CSV table of C-alpha atoms and ligand atoms in Angstrom, one decimal:
chain,number,residue,atom,x,y,z
A,26,UNK,CA,17.0,5.8,-11.0
A,27,UNK,CA,17.9,3.6,-14.0
A,28,UNK,CA,17.4,6.1,-16.8
A,29,UNK,CA,14.8,4.1,-18.7
A,30,UNK,CA,12.7,3.8,-15.5
A,31,UNK,CA,12.9,7.6,-14.8
A,32,UNK,CA,12.0,8.3,-18.4
A,33,UNK,CA,8.7,6.6,-17.8
A,34,UNK,CA,7.4,9.5,-15.6
A,35,UNK,CA,8.7,13.0,-15.7
A,36,UNK,CA,8.0,13.9,-12.1
A,37,UNK,CA,9.5,11.9,-9.1
A,38,UNK,CA,6.0,11.3,-7.8
A,39,UNK,CA,4.4,7.8,-7.5
A,40,UNK,CA,0.8,7.3,-6.5
A,41,UNK,CA,0.8,4.3,-4.2
A,42,UNK,CA,-1.2,1.3,-5.1
A,43,UNK,CA,-4.1,1.1,-2.6
A,44,UNK,CA,-6.1,-2.2,-2.5
A,45,UNK,CA,-9.7,-2.3,-1.4
A,46,UNK,CA,-11.0,-0.2,-4.2
A,47,UNK,CA,-9.0,3.0,-3.6
A,48,UNK,CA,-6.6,3.2,-6.5
A,49,UNK,CA,-9.1,2.9,-9.3
A,50,UNK,CA,-8.2,3.4,-12.9
A,51,UNK,CA,-9.5,7.0,-12.9
A,52,UNK,CA,-7.1,7.9,-10.1
A,53,UNK,CA,-4.1,6.2,-11.8
A,54,UNK,CA,-4.9,7.8,-15.1
A,55,UNK,CA,-5.2,11.3,-13.6
A,56,UNK,CA,-1.7,10.9,-11.9
A,57,UNK,CA,-0.1,9.5,-15.1
A,58,UNK,CA,-1.6,12.4,-17.2
A,59,UNK,CA,-0.1,14.9,-14.7
A,60,UNK,CA,3.4,13.5,-15.0
A,61,UNK,CA,3.5,11.1,-12.1
A,62,UNK,CA,3.4,7.3,-12.0
A,63,UNK,CA,-0.1,6.0,-11.3
A,64,UNK,CA,-0.7,2.5,-9.9
A,65,UNK,CA,-3.4,-0.1,-9.9
A,66,UNK,CA,-3.7,-2.4,-6.9
A,67,UNK,CA,-4.3,-6.1,-7.8
A,68,UNK,CA,-4.5,-7.1,-4.1
A,69,UNK,CA,-7.8,-8.9,-3.1
A,70,UNK,CA,-8.8,-8.9,-6.8
A,71,UNK,CA,-9.1,-11.9,-9.1
A,72,UNK,CA,-6.6,-12.1,-12.0
A,73,UNK,CA,-9.5,-11.2,-14.4
A,74,UNK,CA,-10.6,-8.3,-12.2
A,75,UNK,CA,-7.0,-7.0,-12.4
A,76,UNK,CA,-7.0,-7.5,-16.2
A,77,UNK,CA,-10.3,-5.6,-16.6
A,78,UNK,CA,-8.9,-2.6,-14.6
A,79,UNK,CA,-5.7,-2.6,-16.7
A,80,UNK,CA,-7.9,-2.5,-19.9
A,81,UNK,CA,-9.9,0.4,-18.4
A,82,UNK,CA,-6.8,2.3,-17.4
A,83,UNK,CA,-5.3,1.8,-20.9
A,84,UNK,CA,-8.6,3.4,-22.3
A,85,UNK,CA,-8.0,6.4,-20.1
A,86,UNK,CA,-4.3,7.1,-20.7
A,87,UNK,CA,-1.6,6.2,-23.0
A,88,UNK,CA,1.1,6.9,-20.4
A,89,UNK,CA,3.1,4.3,-18.5
A,90,UNK,CA,1.6,3.0,-15.2
A,91,UNK,CA,2.2,0.3,-12.6
A,92,UNK,CA,0.3,-2.7,-11.2
A,93,UNK,CA,0.9,-3.9,-7.7
A,94,UNK,CA,0.7,-7.6,-6.7
A,95,UNK,CA,0.7,-9.2,-3.2
A,96,UNK,CA,3.2,-12.0,-2.6
A,97,UNK,CA,1.7,-15.3,-1.2
A,98,UNK,CA,2.2,-15.7,2.5
A,99,UNK,CA,4.6,-18.4,3.6
A,100,UNK,CA,3.5,-18.4,7.3
A,101,UNK,CA,0.5,-20.6,8.3
A,102,UNK,CA,-1.6,-19.2,11.0
A,103,UNK,CA,-2.4,-21.1,14.2
A,104,UNK,CA,-6.1,-22.2,13.6
A,105,UNK,CA,-6.7,-22.2,17.3
A,106,UNK,CA,-5.7,-18.5,17.5
A,107,UNK,CA,-8.0,-17.7,14.6
A,108,UNK,CA,-10.8,-19.5,16.3
A,109,UNK,CA,-10.4,-17.6,19.6
A,110,UNK,CA,-10.4,-14.3,17.6
A,111,UNK,CA,-13.6,-15.4,15.8
A,112,UNK,CA,-15.2,-15.9,19.2
A,113,UNK,CA,-14.1,-12.5,20.3
A,114,UNK,CA,-15.7,-11.0,17.2
A,115,UNK,CA,-19.0,-12.7,17.7
A,116,UNK,CA,-20.5,-9.5,19.3
A,117,UNK,CA,-19.4,-7.4,16.3
A,118,UNK,CA,-21.2,-9.9,14.0
A,119,UNK,CA,-24.4,-9.6,16.0
A,120,UNK,CA,-24.1,-5.8,16.1
A,121,UNK,CA,-23.6,-5.4,12.4
A,122,UNK,CA,-26.1,-8.2,11.6
A,123,UNK,CA,-23.4,-9.9,9.5
A,124,UNK,CA,-21.8,-13.4,9.4
A,125,UNK,CA,-18.0,-13.7,10.0
A,126,UNK,CA,-16.1,-14.6,6.8
A,127,UNK,CA,-14.4,-17.9,6.2
A,128,UNK,CA,-10.8,-17.5,7.2
A,129,UNK,CA,-9.8,-20.3,4.7
A,130,UNK,CA,-10.9,-18.3,1.7
A,131,UNK,CA,-7.5,-18.5,0.0
A,132,UNK,CA,-3.9,-17.6,0.9
A,133,UNK,CA,-2.1,-16.7,-2.3
A,134,UNK,CA,-4.3,-13.9,-3.6
A,135,UNK,CA,-4.3,-15.5,-7.1
A,136,UNK,CA,-0.5,-14.9,-7.4
A,137,UNK,CA,0.3,-17.4,-10.2
A,138,UNK,CA,-2.8,-16.4,-12.3
A,139,UNK,CA,-1.9,-12.7,-12.0
A,140,UNK,CA,1.6,-13.4,-13.1
A,141,UNK,CA,0.3,-15.2,-16.2
A,142,UNK,CA,-1.9,-12.2,-17.1
A,143,UNK,CA,1.0,-9.8,-16.6
A,144,UNK,CA,3.4,-11.9,-18.7
A,145,UNK,CA,0.8,-12.3,-21.5
A,146,UNK,CA,-0.3,-8.7,-21.4
A,147,UNK,CA,2.8,-6.8,-20.3
A,148,UNK,CA,2.5,-3.5,-18.4
A,149,UNK,CA,5.2,-0.9,-17.9
A,150,UNK,CA,5.8,-1.5,-14.2
A,151,UNK,CA,4.9,-4.2,-11.6
A,152,UNK,CA,5.5,-3.8,-7.9
A,153,UNK,CA,5.4,-6.5,-5.2
A,154,UNK,CA,4.3,-6.1,-1.6
A,155,UNK,CA,4.9,-8.6,1.4
A,156,UNK,CA,8.1,-10.1,0.0
A,157,UNK,CA,10.4,-10.4,-3.0
A,158,UNK,CA,9.5,-12.6,-6.0
A,159,UNK,CA,11.9,-15.2,-7.2
A,160,UNK,CA,14.6,-14.3,-9.7
A,161,UNK,CA,12.7,-16.4,-12.3
A,162,UNK,CA,9.6,-14.2,-11.9
A,163,UNK,CA,11.7,-11.0,-12.2
A,164,UNK,CA,13.5,-12.3,-15.3
A,165,UNK,CA,10.2,-13.3,-16.9
A,166,UNK,CA,8.8,-9.8,-16.4
A,167,UNK,CA,12.0,-8.2,-17.7
A,168,UNK,CA,11.8,-10.4,-20.8
A,169,UNK,CA,8.4,-8.8,-21.6
A,170,UNK,CA,9.8,-5.3,-21.0
A,171,UNK,CA,8.3,-4.7,-17.5
A,172,UNK,CA,10.2,-2.8,-14.7
A,173,UNK,CA,10.1,-4.5,-11.3
A,174,UNK,CA,9.8,-2.8,-8.0
A,175,UNK,CA,9.6,-4.4,-4.5
A,176,UNK,CA,8.8,-3.0,-1.1
A,177,UNK,CA,11.4,-3.2,1.7
A,178,UNK,CA,11.1,-2.1,5.3
A,179,UNK,CA,14.7,-2.8,6.4
A,180,UNK,CA,18.2,-2.7,4.8
A,181,UNK,CA,18.2,-6.6,4.9
A,182,UNK,CA,15.0,-6.7,2.9
A,183,UNK,CA,16.4,-4.2,0.5
A,184,UNK,CA,19.4,-6.5,-0.1
A,185,UNK,CA,17.0,-9.4,-0.8
A,186,UNK,CA,15.2,-7.1,-3.3
A,187,UNK,CA,18.4,-6.3,-5.1
A,188,UNK,CA,19.4,-10.0,-5.1
A,189,UNK,CA,16.1,-10.9,-6.8
A,190,UNK,CA,17.1,-8.6,-9.7
A,191,UNK,CA,14.5,-5.8,-9.1
A,192,UNK,CA,15.0,-2.5,-10.9
A,193,UNK,CA,14.2,-0.4,-7.7
A,194,UNK,CA,13.3,-0.8,-4.1
A,195,UNK,CA,10.4,0.9,-2.4
A,196,UNK,CA,11.6,1.9,1.0
A,197,UNK,CA,8.5,1.9,3.2
A,198,UNK,CA,8.9,3.8,6.5
A,199,UNK,CA,7.0,3.0,9.7
A,200,UNK,CA,4.9,6.2,9.1
A,201,UNK,CA,3.2,4.6,6.1
A,202,UNK,CA,-0.5,4.1,5.8
A,203,UNK,CA,-1.9,0.6,5.1
A,204,UNK,CA,0.0,-2.7,5.4
A,205,UNK,CA,3.7,-2.7,6.2
A,206,UNK,CA,5.3,-4.7,3.3
A,207,UNK,CA,7.6,-6.6,5.6
A,208,UNK,CA,8.8,-9.8,3.9
A,209,UNK,CA,7.9,-12.0,6.9
A,210,UNK,CA,5.4,-11.3,9.6
A,211,UNK,CA,7.4,-11.7,12.8
A,212,UNK,CA,5.4,-10.6,15.9
A,213,UNK,CA,8.7,-10.4,18.0
A,214,UNK,CA,9.8,-7.4,15.8
A,215,UNK,CA,6.5,-5.5,16.3
A,216,UNK,CA,7.2,-1.9,17.1
A,217,UNK,CA,10.8,-1.9,15.7
A,218,UNK,CA,9.9,-0.4,12.3
A,219,UNK,CA,12.3,2.3,10.9
A,220,UNK,CA,11.4,5.9,10.2
A,221,UNK,CA,11.5,6.9,6.6
A,222,UNK,CA,14.5,9.3,6.5
A,223,UNK,CA,16.6,6.9,8.5
A,224,UNK,CA,15.5,3.9,6.3
A,225,UNK,CA,16.3,5.7,3.1
A,226,UNK,CA,19.8,6.6,4.3
A,227,UNK,CA,20.4,3.0,5.5
A,228,UNK,CA,19.1,1.4,2.3
A,229,UNK,CA,21.1,3.9,0.2
A,230,UNK,CA,24.3,2.4,1.8
A,231,UNK,CA,23.0,-1.2,1.6
A,232,UNK,CA,22.1,-1.5,-2.1
A,233,UNK,CA,23.0,0.1,-5.5
A,234,UNK,CA,19.5,0.0,-7.0
A,235,UNK,CA,17.3,3.2,-7.0
A,236,UNK,CA,15.1,3.9,-4.1
A,237,UNK,CA,11.5,5.0,-4.0
A,238,UNK,CA,10.6,6.5,-0.6
A,239,UNK,CA,7.1,5.9,1.0
A,240,UNK,CA,5.6,6.8,4.3
A,241,UNK,CA,4.0,9.9,5.7
A,242,UNK,CA,4.8,12.1,2.7
A,243,UNK,CA,2.1,14.8,2.2
A,244,UNK,CA,4.0,17.9,0.9
A,245,UNK,CA,6.5,18.6,-1.9
A,246,UNK,CA,9.1,19.7,0.8
A,247,UNK,CA,9.1,16.2,2.1
A,248,UNK,CA,9.7,14.8,-1.4
A,249,UNK,CA,12.7,17.2,-1.6
A,250,UNK,CA,13.9,15.8,1.7
A,251,UNK,CA,13.8,12.1,0.6
A,252,UNK,CA,15.4,13.0,-2.7
A,253,UNK,CA,18.2,14.7,-0.8
A,254,UNK,CA,18.6,11.6,1.4
A,255,UNK,CA,19.2,9.4,-1.6
A,256,UNK,CA,15.8,8.4,-3.0
A,257,UNK,CA,15.0,8.9,-6.7
A,258,UNK,CA,11.2,9.3,-6.2
A,259,UNK,CA,8.5,9.4,-3.5
A,260,UNK,CA,5.5,7.2,-3.3
A,261,UNK,CA,2.4,8.7,-1.7
A,262,UNK,CA,-0.7,6.9,-0.6
A,263,UNK,CA,-2.7,8.8,2.0
A,264,UNK,CA,-2.2,12.1,0.1
A,265,UNK,CA,-3.9,10.5,-3.0
A,266,UNK,CA,-6.5,8.7,-0.9
A,267,UNK,CA,-8.2,12.1,-0.3
A,268,UNK,CA,-8.4,13.1,-4.0
A,269,UNK,CA,-11.6,13.4,-6.0
A,270,UNK,CA,-10.8,10.3,-8.2
A,271,UNK,CA,-9.8,8.0,-5.3
A,272,UNK,CA,-12.3,5.2,-4.8
A,273,UNK,CA,-12.1,5.3,-1.0
A,274,UNK,CA,-15.4,5.3,0.9
A,275,UNK,CA,-16.5,8.9,1.6
A,276,UNK,CA,-16.4,8.2,5.3
A,277,UNK,CA,-12.8,7.1,5.0
A,278,UNK,CA,-11.9,10.3,3.1
A,279,UNK,CA,-13.6,12.5,5.7
A,280,UNK,CA,-12.1,10.7,8.6
A,281,UNK,CA,-8.5,11.7,7.4
A,282,UNK,CA,-9.1,15.3,8.5
A,283,UNK,CA,-11.9,14.8,11.1
A,284,UNK,CA,-10.5,16.0,14.4
A,285,UNK,CA,-12.3,13.1,16.1
A,286,UNK,CA,-9.5,10.9,14.7
A,287,UNK,CA,-6.4,12.1,16.5
A,288,UNK,CA,-3.8,9.4,15.7
A,289,UNK,CA,-2.9,6.3,13.8
A,290,UNK,CA,-1.6,3.0,15.0
A,291,UNK,CA,-0.2,-0.2,13.5
A,292,UNK,CA,-2.8,-3.0,14.1
A,293,UNK,CA,-3.6,-6.6,13.2
A,294,UNK,CA,-7.2,-6.1,14.2
A,295,UNK,CA,-8.6,-6.1,10.6
A,296,UNK,CA,-6.3,-8.4,8.6
A,297,UNK,CA,-3.9,-10.2,11.0
A,298,UNK,CA,-0.8,-8.4,9.6
A,299,UNK,CA,0.4,-5.0,10.9
A,300,UNK,CA,-1.2,-2.1,9.0
A,301,UNK,CA,-1.5,1.6,9.9
A,302,UNK,CA,-4.9,3.0,10.3
A,303,UNK,CA,-6.8,5.8,12.2
A,304,UNK,CA,-7.6,4.7,15.7
A,305,UNK,CA,-11.3,3.9,15.9
A,306,UNK,CA,-13.5,1.8,18.1
A,307,UNK,CA,-12.8,-1.5,16.3
A,308,UNK,CA,-9.0,-1.0,16.3
A,309,UNK,CA,-9.0,0.0,20.0
A,310,UNK,CA,-11.1,-2.9,21.2
A,311,UNK,CA,-9.6,-5.7,19.1
A,312,UNK,CA,-6.1,-4.6,18.2
A,313,UNK,CA,-4.5,-5.6,21.5
A,314,UNK,CA,-5.3,-9.3,21.1
A,315,UNK,CA,-5.6,-9.8,17.3
A,316,UNK,CA,-3.4,-12.7,16.3
A,317,UNK,CA,-0.7,-12.8,13.6
A,318,UNK,CA,-2.8,-14.6,11.0
A,319,UNK,CA,-2.8,-13.0,7.5
A,320,UNK,CA,-4.8,-13.4,5.4
A,321,UNK,CA,-7.1,-15.5,7.6
A,322,UNK,CA,-8.2,-12.5,9.7
A,323,UNK,CA,-8.6,-10.4,6.6
A,324,UNK,CA,-11.2,-12.9,5.3
A,325,UNK,CA,-12.8,-13.3,8.8
A,326,UNK,CA,-13.4,-9.5,9.2
A,327,UNK,CA,-14.3,-8.7,5.6
A,328,UNK,CA,-18.1,-8.9,6.0
A,329,UNK,CA,-17.9,-6.9,9.2
A,330,UNK,CA,-16.0,-4.1,7.5
A,331,UNK,CA,-18.5,-4.1,4.6
A,332,UNK,CA,-21.5,-4.0,6.9
A,333,UNK,CA,-20.0,-1.2,8.9
A,334,UNK,CA,-19.4,0.8,5.7
A,335,UNK,CA,-23.0,0.1,4.6
A,336,UNK,CA,-24.3,1.3,8.0
A,337,UNK,CA,-22.2,4.5,7.7
A,338,UNK,CA,-20.2,3.6,10.8
A,339,UNK,CA,-16.6,4.6,10.4
A,340,UNK,CA,-15.9,3.1,13.9
A,341,UNK,CA,-16.1,-0.4,12.4
A,342,UNK,CA,-14.2,0.2,9.2
A,343,UNK,CA,-10.5,-0.2,8.4
A,344,UNK,CA,-9.5,3.5,8.0
A,345,UNK,CA,-6.0,2.9,6.6
A,346,UNK,CA,-4.0,6.1,6.8
A,347,UNK,CA,-0.4,7.3,7.2
A,348,UNK,CA,0.9,9.5,10.0
A,349,UNK,CA,0.5,12.6,7.8
A,350,UNK,CA,-3.3,12.1,7.4
A,351,UNK,CA,-4.3,15.5,8.9
A,352,UNK,CA,-2.4,17.2,6.0
A,353,UNK,CA,-4.6,15.6,3.3
A,354,UNK,CA,-5.9,17.9,0.6
A,355,UNK,CA,-9.2,17.1,-1.1
A,356,UNK,CA,-8.2,18.0,-4.7
A,357,UNK,CA,-8.5,16.5,-8.1
A,358,UNK,CA,-5.5,14.1,-8.3
A,359,UNK,CA,-3.9,15.8,-11.3
A,360,UNK,CA,-4.0,19.1,-9.4
A,361,UNK,CA,-2.4,17.5,-6.4
A,362,UNK,CA,0.5,16.3,-8.5
A,363,UNK,CA,0.9,19.9,-9.8
A,364,UNK,CA,0.8,21.4,-6.3
A,365,UNK,CA,3.3,18.8,-5.0
A,366,UNK,CA,5.6,19.5,-8.0
A,367,UNK,CA,5.5,23.2,-7.3
A,368,UNK,CA,6.3,22.7,-3.6
A,369,UNK,CA,9.1,20.3,-4.5
A,370,UNK,CA,10.6,22.9,-6.9
A,371,UNK,CA,10.4,25.6,-4.2
A,372,UNK,CA,12.0,23.4,-1.6
A,373,UNK,CA,14.8,22.4,-3.9
A,374,UNK,CA,15.5,26.1,-4.6
A,375,UNK,CA,15.6,26.7,-0.9
A,376,UNK,CA,17.9,23.7,-0.3
A,377,UNK,CA,20.3,24.8,-3.0
A,378,UNK,CA,21.0,28.1,-1.3
A,379,UNK,CA,17.9,30.1,-2.1
A,380,UNK,CA,17.3,30.4,1.6
A,381,UNK,CA,15.5,28.1,4.0
A,382,UNK,CA,12.6,29.5,6.0
B,414,FMN,C1,-5.6,2.7,1.9
B,414,FMN,C2,-4.2,2.1,1.6
B,414,FMN,C3,-4.1,0.9,0.9
B,414,FMN,C4,-2.8,0.5,0.6
B,414,FMN,N1,-2.8,-0.7,-0.2
B,414,FMN,C5,-1.5,-1.1,-0.7
B,414,FMN,C6,-1.4,-2.1,-1.7
B,414,FMN,O1,-2.4,-2.7,-2.1
B,414,FMN,N2,-0.2,-2.4,-2.1
B,414,FMN,C7,0.9,-1.8,-1.7
B,414,FMN,O2,2.0,-2.1,-2.1
B,414,FMN,N3,0.9,-0.8,-0.7
B,414,FMN,C8,-0.3,-0.4,-0.2
B,414,FMN,N4,-0.4,0.6,0.7
B,414,FMN,C9,0.8,1.2,1.2
B,414,FMN,C10,1.4,2.2,0.2
B,414,FMN,O3,2.0,1.6,-0.9
B,414,FMN,C11,2.4,3.2,0.8
B,414,FMN,O4,3.5,2.4,1.4
B,414,FMN,C12,1.8,4.1,1.9
B,414,FMN,O5,0.6,4.6,1.4
B,414,FMN,C13,2.8,5.3,2.1
B,414,FMN,O6,2.4,6.0,3.2
B,414,FMN,P1,1.4,7.2,3.2
B,414,FMN,O7,0.1,6.6,3.1
B,414,FMN,O8,1.7,7.9,4.5
B,414,FMN,O9,1.7,8.0,2.0
B,414,FMN,C14,-1.7,1.1,1.0
B,414,FMN,C15,-1.8,2.3,1.7
B,414,FMN,C16,-3.1,2.8,2.0
B,414,FMN,C17,-3.2,4.1,2.8
């Protein structure tokens, strides 16, 4: 990794930004204090909401941290498809005694306003999901001393990230929990996502910038594996979702290791864009015909998901999780970083000839 970027955090462990109230300032601070890189998620927040969280995080830690921003969506959804889906969800609205949300509640997630805040109040690292920002945006962040990271799910996307001038690429494998950060949502390519180890190796040969590997990583041994494959650090979401400081709903945390939830699936059921979650009733019933319409479907289902959480019904919530969810450990986040670092050191010793079990 570019030496200055590595210098920001001593351990090659990044806590993934998790929108929806999961990666709260307390979680990011605990990770930063333990030697990893903590992240705030600006997704679904207003620019001011993001700024308030940055101020809160700064009051909890003096260490470097990151802020994640969603790229605006270029594709416009077919309103007729959104309408049909809304009709199909009518029974859910009745069941949860909720109104469906307005699909036209905004498409750019306050992108420009967030950039203004991040340029006027610089933070150490900004990462982008769902596409690469323009060269001008990257240059402007560099001018205020901010490192820029961008998610890629294919070697081609990684090349676009490098061309945009980013400092590192986040290689997100198909195992990853939450939304796939594909640069464009192309339904024809559904199911063709690349597994993390293969993706890291392919991106390593496609670009010269450092790689941060994300997807299904729950143990230090897996971090050693992605480092050996050419990554400079690992980004973990689901592993941190289960920690004490995570702001995830208690039902979501419990579901990760509840034997009732046996597998995860990529689905458009909740947001209109492929995201990996535990298979529950809502995903099973609506996933098969949910249209490619992000963020319209996100807005449409938002009140349903809130009502399900309020009713204590995990079968109606978006239970984002990566494929490694059963290995989640309910620890304080700082302790999880220490445990991961210990496992990583042991695995590296084994890999360097100390004997592999
Ligand atoms: C609950 C949840 C929310 C997420 N929200 C975001 C987000 O706001 N921005 C982002 O870049 N990635 C987000 N992700 C994806 C992570 O950055 C990362 O790719 C993923 O967690 C890695 O896979 P893992 O969960 O198996 O560790 C989210 C993941 C989860 C589980």
